[in-house]
Coordinates of C-alpha atoms in Angstrom, one line a residue:
M15 CA -16.5 17.7 -4.8
D16 CA -18.4 14.9 -3.8
K17 CA -17.1 12.2 -6.2
P18 CA -18.8 9.1 -6.2
F19 CA -16.1 7.0 -7.0
I20 CA -12.2 7.6 -5.5
Y21 CA -9.7 5.5 -7.3
G22 CA -5.5 5.6 -7.7
M23 CA -5.4 7.8 -3.7
S24 CA -6.7 7.0 -0.4
V25 CA -10.0 7.4 0.6
E26 CA -12.2 8.2 3.6
G27 CA -15.6 8.7 4.6
N28 CA -18.5 8.0 2.6
N29 CA -16.0 6.4 -0.1
F30 CA -14.4 4.1 2.6
T31 CA -16.5 1.0 2.2
D32 CA -16.6 -2.0 4.6
R33 CA -13.2 -3.3 6.2
E34 CA -15.5 -2.9 9.5
K35 CA -13.7 -6.3 11.3
E36 CA -10.2 -4.9 10.5
T37 CA -10.9 -1.4 11.2
K38 CA -12.0 -2.7 14.7
R39 CA -9.2 -5.1 15.3
L40 CA -6.7 -2.3 14.0
K41 CA -8.0 0.3 16.6
K42 CA -7.5 -2.1 19.0
D43 CA -4.5 -2.8 18.4
F44 CA -3.5 1.2 18.2
E45 CA -4.9 1.8 21.5
N46 CA -3.1 -1.3 22.9
G47 CA 0.4 -0.6 22.0
I48 CA 0.4 -3.7 19.8
N49 CA 3.0 -3.2 16.8
V50 CA 1.2 -4.4 13.7
I51 CA 2.4 -5.3 10.4
L52 CA 0.2 -5.0 7.0
I53 CA 0.7 -7.3 3.9
S54 CA -1.6 -7.3 1.2
P55 CA -0.9 -6.5 -2.7
R56 CA -1.0 -2.7 -4.2
R57 CA -4.0 -0.5 -4.0
M58 CA -5.9 -2.7 -1.9
G59 CA -6.7 -0.2 0.6
K60 CA -4.2 0.1 3.7
T61 CA -3.4 3.5 3.9
S62 CA -7.2 4.3 3.8
L63 CA -7.7 2.1 6.9
V64 CA -5.4 3.1 8.6
K65 CA -6.4 6.7 8.0
K66 CA -10.2 5.4 8.8
V67 CA -8.8 4.2 12.6
R68 CA -6.7 7.1 13.3
S69 CA -10.3 9.1 12.4
E70 CA -12.0 6.8 14.7
I71 CA -9.9 7.4 17.8
D72 CA -10.8 10.0 20.3
N73 CA -8.5 9.2 23.3
P74 CA -6.5 12.5 23.2
E75 CA -3.7 10.6 25.3
I76 CA -3.3 9.1 21.8
K77 CA -1.2 10.2 19.0
I78 CA -1.3 8.5 15.3
V79 CA 1.7 9.8 13.3
M80 CA 1.8 9.0 9.4
M81 CA 4.8 9.1 7.2
D82 CA 5.5 7.8 3.9
I83 CA 9.1 7.0 3.1
Y84 CA 8.6 5.9 -0.8
D85 CA 10.9 8.8 -1.9
C86 CA 13.6 8.0 0.9
R87 CA 16.7 6.4 -0.9
S88 CA 19.1 6.7 2.6
E89 CA 19.2 5.9 6.0
Y90 CA 19.5 9.8 6.8
D91 CA 17.2 10.6 3.9
F92 CA 14.5 7.9 6.2
Y93 CA 15.4 10.0 9.9
N94 CA 15.2 13.4 8.2
R95 CA 11.5 12.3 6.7
F96 CA 11.1 10.0 10.6
A97 CA 11.6 13.0 12.4
S98 CA 9.8 16.1 11.1
S99 CA 6.7 13.5 10.8
I100 CA 6.7 13.3 14.5
I101 CA 7.7 16.8 15.3
K102 CA 5.1 18.2 13.3
E103 CA 2.0 15.6 14.1
T104 CA 3.0 15.8 18.3
A105 CA 2.5 19.2 17.6
G106 CA -0.9 19.9 17.3
R107 CA -0.2 23.3 15.3
M108 CA 2.2 24.5 13.5
E109 CA 3.4 27.5 15.9
L110 CA 3.8 24.8 18.1
V111 CA 6.6 22.9 16.4
M112 CA 9.7 25.6 17.2
D113 CA 9.2 24.3 20.9
N114 CA 9.2 21.1 19.6
I115 CA 12.4 21.3 17.8
K116 CA 14.1 23.7 20.6
K117 CA 12.9 20.9 23.5
F118 CA 13.7 17.8 21.6
L119 CA 16.2 18.2 18.4
V120 CA 18.3 22.1 19.6
R121 CA 21.2 20.6 17.0
V122 CA 19.5 21.4 14.1
S123 CA 18.7 24.1 11.9
P124 CA 15.0 23.8 10.8
K125 CA 13.6 25.3 7.7
I126 CA 10.0 25.9 7.1
S127 CA 8.1 25.9 3.4
F128 CA 4.6 27.1 2.8
S129 CA 2.9 26.6 -0.1
P130 CA 1.5 29.6 -2.6
E131 CA -1.9 27.3 -1.7
P132 CA -3.9 28.8 0.8
M133 CA -5.0 25.4 2.2
S134 CA -1.8 23.4 1.8
E135 CA 0.1 22.0 4.4
Y136 CA 3.8 23.2 5.2
S137 CA 6.8 21.5 5.0
L138 CA 9.5 20.8 7.5
A139 CA 13.4 21.0 6.6
L140 CA 15.5 19.7 9.9
G141 CA 18.6 19.2 8.1
I142 CA 19.6 16.2 10.1
T143 CA 22.9 14.3 9.5
P144 CA 25.8 12.5 11.0
E145 CA 27.2 15.3 12.5
N146 CA 24.3 16.5 14.4
Y147 CA 22.5 13.7 15.4
S148 CA 23.0 9.8 15.8
P149 CA 20.5 6.9 14.5
E150 CA 20.0 6.2 18.0
E151 CA 18.8 9.4 18.8
I152 CA 16.4 9.8 16.1
L153 CA 15.4 6.1 16.6
N154 CA 14.4 6.7 20.2
L155 CA 13.0 10.9 19.3
P156 CA 9.1 9.4 19.7
E157 CA 9.9 7.4 23.1
T158 CA 11.0 10.5 24.4
I159 CA 8.7 12.8 22.9
A160 CA 6.0 10.7 24.4
K161 CA 7.2 10.4 28.0
E162 CA 7.5 13.9 27.7
K163 CA 4.0 14.8 27.1
G164 CA 2.8 11.8 29.0
I165 CA 1.2 10.3 25.6
H166 CA 1.2 7.3 23.4
I167 CA 2.6 7.0 20.2
V168 CA 1.0 5.1 17.1
V169 CA 4.2 5.6 14.2
C170 CA 2.8 4.2 10.5
I171 CA 5.1 3.9 8.4
D172 CA 3.5 3.6 4.5
E173 CA 5.9 2.0 2.3
F174 CA 8.1 0.7 4.7
Q175 CA 9.6 -1.7 2.1
Q176 CA 12.1 1.1 1.0
I177 CA 14.3 0.3 3.8
G178 CA 14.8 -3.2 2.2
E179 CA 16.0 -1.2 -0.5
M180 CA 18.8 1.7 1.4
P181 CA 22.3 1.0 1.4
D182 CA 23.8 -1.7 4.2
T183 CA 20.2 -2.4 4.8
L184 CA 20.8 -5.1 7.2
S185 CA 22.8 -2.8 9.6
L186 CA 19.8 -0.3 9.3
Q187 CA 17.2 -2.7 10.2
K188 CA 19.3 -3.8 13.6
K189 CA 19.4 -0.6 14.7
M190 CA 15.2 0.6 14.3
R191 CA 14.5 -3.1 15.7
G192 CA 16.6 -3.0 18.5
I193 CA 16.0 -0.1 19.6
W194 CA 12.1 0.2 18.7
Q195 CA 11.5 -3.0 20.8
H196 CA 12.5 -1.5 23.9
H197 CA 9.7 1.3 23.6
T198 CA 7.0 1.3 26.0
H199 CA 5.5 4.9 24.7
V200 CA 5.5 4.2 21.4
S201 CA 3.8 1.1 19.1
Y202 CA 4.6 1.0 15.5
C203 CA 2.6 0.3 12.4
L204 CA 4.5 -0.8 8.8
Y205 CA 2.4 -1.7 5.8
G206 CA 3.5 -1.2 2.2
S207 CA 2.5 -1.5 -1.7
K208 CA 5.1 -4.8 -2.1
K209 CA 4.0 -7.6 -0.9
H210 CA 7.0 -9.6 -1.4
L211 CA 9.7 -7.4 -0.1
M212 CA 7.2 -6.6 3.0
T213 CA 7.0 -10.8 3.1
N214 CA 10.3 -11.1 3.4
L215 CA 11.3 -8.2 5.7
F216 CA 8.8 -9.9 8.7
H217 CA 8.5 -13.4 7.8
N218 CA 12.1 -14.1 6.9
K219 CA 13.4 -15.6 10.2
R220 CA 16.9 -14.0 8.8
M221 CA 15.7 -11.2 9.3
P222 CA 15.7 -8.4 12.1
F223 CA 12.2 -7.2 12.1
Y224 CA 11.0 -11.3 12.4
Q225 CA 7.9 -11.5 14.3
F226 CA 8.0 -7.3 15.5
G227 CA 4.4 -7.3 15.4
E228 CA 0.8 -9.1 14.6
T229 CA 0.8 -9.1 10.8
N230 CA -2.1 -8.5 9.2
E231 CA -2.7 -8.8 5.7
L232 CA -5.6 -7.4 4.2
L233 CA -7.9 -9.2 1.2
V234 CA -10.0 -8.0 -1.1
I235 CA -13.5 -6.7 0.0
K236 CA -16.6 -9.8 -0.3
T237 CA -19.0 -8.8 -3.8
E238 CA -21.7 -8.7 -1.7
D239 CA -20.0 -6.1 0.4
W240 CA -19.5 -4.1 -2.3
I241 CA -23.3 -4.5 -4.8
P242 CA -24.8 -1.8 -1.6
F243 CA -22.0 0.8 -2.0
I244 CA -21.7 0.6 -5.6
K245 CA -25.9 0.9 -5.7
E246 CA -25.8 3.3 -3.1
K247 CA -22.8 5.9 -5.4
F248 CA -25.2 5.0 -8.6
A249 CA -28.8 6.2 -7.2
S250 CA -27.1 9.7 -5.9
R251 CA -26.7 10.2 -9.1
K252 CA -30.2 9.2 -9.8
L253 CA -29.1 6.5 -11.7
V254 CA -30.5 2.4 -11.1
I255 CA -27.5 -0.7 -11.1
S256 CA -28.9 -3.8 -11.0
D257 CA -27.2 -6.9 -8.1
E258 CA -25.9 -8.3 -11.2
Y259 CA -24.0 -5.9 -12.9
A260 CA -22.7 -5.0 -9.6
A261 CA -21.3 -8.1 -8.9
R262 CA -20.2 -7.9 -12.6
I263 CA -17.8 -5.4 -11.8
C264 CA -16.3 -7.0 -8.9
D265 CA -15.5 -10.5 -10.7
Y266 CA -14.4 -8.5 -13.6
V267 CA -11.4 -7.0 -11.9
G268 CA -11.4 -9.5 -9.2
N269 CA -13.2 -7.7 -6.6
H270 CA -9.7 -5.8 -6.1
S271 CA -10.7 -2.3 -4.2
S272 CA -8.4 0.7 -6.4
Y273 CA -9.8 -1.2 -9.2
V274 CA -13.7 -1.9 -8.1
Q275 CA -14.3 2.0 -8.1
Q276 CA -12.7 3.1 -11.3
L277 CA -14.3 0.1 -13.3
A278 CA -17.5 1.5 -11.6
W279 CA -17.1 4.8 -12.9
N280 CA -16.5 4.1 -16.2
V281 CA -19.7 2.1 -15.9
M282 CA -21.5 5.2 -14.4
V283 CA -19.7 7.7 -17.2
E284 CA -21.4 5.6 -19.9
T285 CA -24.7 5.2 -18.3
N286 CA -27.9 7.3 -19.3
R287 CA -30.6 5.6 -17.1
E288 CA -30.1 2.3 -16.0
V289 CA -26.7 -0.1 -16.5
D290 CA -27.2 -2.4 -19.2
E291 CA -24.5 -4.4 -21.4
E292 CA -23.4 -1.7 -23.8
S293 CA -22.5 0.7 -21.0
F294 CA -20.5 -2.1 -18.8
A295 CA -18.4 -3.4 -21.8
W296 CA -17.9 0.3 -22.6
G297 CA -16.5 0.9 -18.9
C298 CA -14.3 -2.5 -19.0
T299 CA -12.8 -0.9 -22.3
A300 CA -12.1 1.6 -20.8
L301 CA -10.4 0.8 -18.0
L302 CA -8.2 -1.3 -20.1
S303 CA -7.2 1.7 -22.0
Q304 CA -6.4 3.8 -19.1
C305 CA -4.2 1.1 -18.0
H306 CA -2.5 0.6 -21.6
S307 CA 0.8 2.9 -20.9
Y308 CA 0.9 1.5 -16.7
F309 CA 0.7 -1.9 -17.9
L310 CA 3.1 -1.2 -21.0
E311 CA 5.9 0.4 -18.8
Q312 CA 5.1 -3.2 -16.3
I313 CA 6.5 -5.3 -19.1
K314 CA 9.6 -2.9 -20.6
G315 CA 12.6 -4.9 -21.3
M316 CA 11.0 -8.0 -20.7
S317 CA 12.7 -11.5 -22.2
S318 CA 10.8 -13.3 -24.6
Y319 CA 10.9 -15.8 -21.9
Q320 CA 9.3 -14.3 -19.5
M321 CA 6.7 -13.0 -21.9
N322 CA 5.8 -16.6 -22.4
F323 CA 5.5 -17.3 -18.5
I324 CA 2.8 -14.9 -18.3
R325 CA 1.7 -16.0 -21.5
I326 CA 1.6 -19.7 -20.2
L327 CA -0.1 -18.0 -17.1
C328 CA -3.2 -16.6 -19.1
S329 CA -3.7 -20.0 -20.9
G330 CA -4.9 -21.5 -17.5
F331 CA -1.2 -23.1 -15.8
T332 CA -0.3 -22.6 -12.5
K333 CA 2.2 -24.9 -11.9
N334 CA 4.4 -27.3 -13.9
F335 CA 5.5 -25.1 -16.3
S336 CA 8.6 -27.2 -17.2
S337 CA 6.0 -30.2 -18.9
K338 CA 6.0 -31.0 -22.4
A339 CA 2.4 -29.7 -22.6
A340 CA 3.5 -25.9 -21.1
Q341 CA 6.7 -26.1 -23.0
D342 CA 4.6 -26.9 -26.5
L343 CA 2.3 -24.0 -25.9
Y344 CA 5.0 -22.0 -25.0
P345 CA 9.0 -22.4 -24.5
L346 CA 10.3 -21.5 -21.1
G347 CA 13.9 -23.1 -21.1
S348 CA 15.5 -25.4 -18.7
K349 CA 14.3 -25.5 -15.6
S350 CA 17.0 -23.3 -13.8
N351 CA 16.1 -20.4 -16.6
I352 CA 12.7 -20.9 -15.2
S353 CA 13.3 -20.5 -11.1
R354 CA 15.1 -17.1 -12.5
I355 CA 12.0 -16.3 -14.6
K356 CA 9.8 -16.5 -12.0
S357 CA 11.9 -15.0 -9.4
A358 CA 12.5 -11.5 -12.2
L359 CA 8.4 -11.6 -11.9
I360 CA 7.7 -11.8 -8.6
E361 CA 10.5 -9.0 -8.1
R362 CA 8.2 -7.0 -10.4
E363 CA 5.2 -8.1 -9.3
L364 CA 3.0 -9.1 -11.7
I365 CA 2.7 -12.7 -10.2
E366 CA 3.2 -13.8 -6.5
E367 CA 3.2 -17.6 -5.3
L368 CA 0.9 -18.8 -3.4
S369 CA 0.8 -21.2 -0.3
D370 CA 0.4 -24.5 -2.4
G371 CA 3.9 -23.7 -4.7
T372 CA 1.2 -22.7 -7.4
I373 CA 2.1 -19.2 -9.3
K374 CA -0.4 -16.3 -10.5
L375 CA -0.6 -13.0 -11.9
S376 CA -1.1 -11.0 -9.1
D377 CA -3.0 -8.5 -11.2
T378 CA -7.0 -9.4 -13.0
V379 CA -6.7 -6.3 -14.9
F380 CA -3.5 -6.8 -15.8
Q381 CA -4.2 -10.9 -17.0
K382 CA -7.4 -8.8 -19.2
W383 CA -5.1 -6.6 -20.2
F384 CA -2.2 -8.9 -21.5
T385 CA -4.6 -11.5 -23.5
K386 CA -6.2 -9.2 -25.1
E387 CA -2.7 -7.3 -26.2
W388 CA -0.3 -10.1 -26.3
M389 CA -2.2 -13.4 -27.2

């Protein structure tokens, strides 16, 4: 089915817009064995960008391995996901998976499971434990395979910030960095959805992955690049949207990639022939309604001081939160309490601290919803 707008998931093909500069750079990095760190807020298109680059690389000697470790909770959870992804992707065809296992992981008893859906991908469980394989052997697996097959492997790991949440994480990170930095036939692309955790992993001088690779921050796509994309999608449904309304869609959501597509779809649904003020307004209302439950979950369990801090941000303050003007508006308590509030809200990914020391809400749509519901 040809969907005009896709959101809440990675996009490919005609639903991928702009990112020409980022695509070109990442492609060169992959082709030349450069380690890359992608950092940006949630749902800004990191996974879509990696998929786009993978689709454009036609060199058979470069193998792109993609994996998501969001649900990995321990060191050996990671090793099993890491090894199974590399075994599958470097095998090419399913019938060659067992050959890969027999050659490179002889001490496991693999299980292959098939979905009832005919087009679904099979799953591979390797059963790697401390008793049959050491961390060093698994972390060296891509280098071993790449040397044997005469190829270069690019290992792309999504939700990499999960590594920082695992038990004894510093020990794990030291093992990974200590081994991966010596790989000559493998490079790594590491990215995740929690910006502050990713920043700590790769920008903190005390952390093992400090300066592990080239760091690229994925910024928002500019309005002038969104406008022709939105207009083309409307035209494909024989509908009309002016430059003004396409720009207003972008502005309403702060040019956030996923929200742009979601709001554009909401407006399209409400449009009979040409977008007008009514269809645009209904689209915005629908967006806030669709996000309501998700945003409620984000503020669940917050203290009154934390809620007040968000209210102050929604009122236009970006600094000087202990000033009389701010405290008269919404009480926050002592300076030490304000510091604790900031740390807690950064941990929740609701706010972020900019390089100039100012604070802003991470999500423009959340700010609109909060202002409507809680101010």
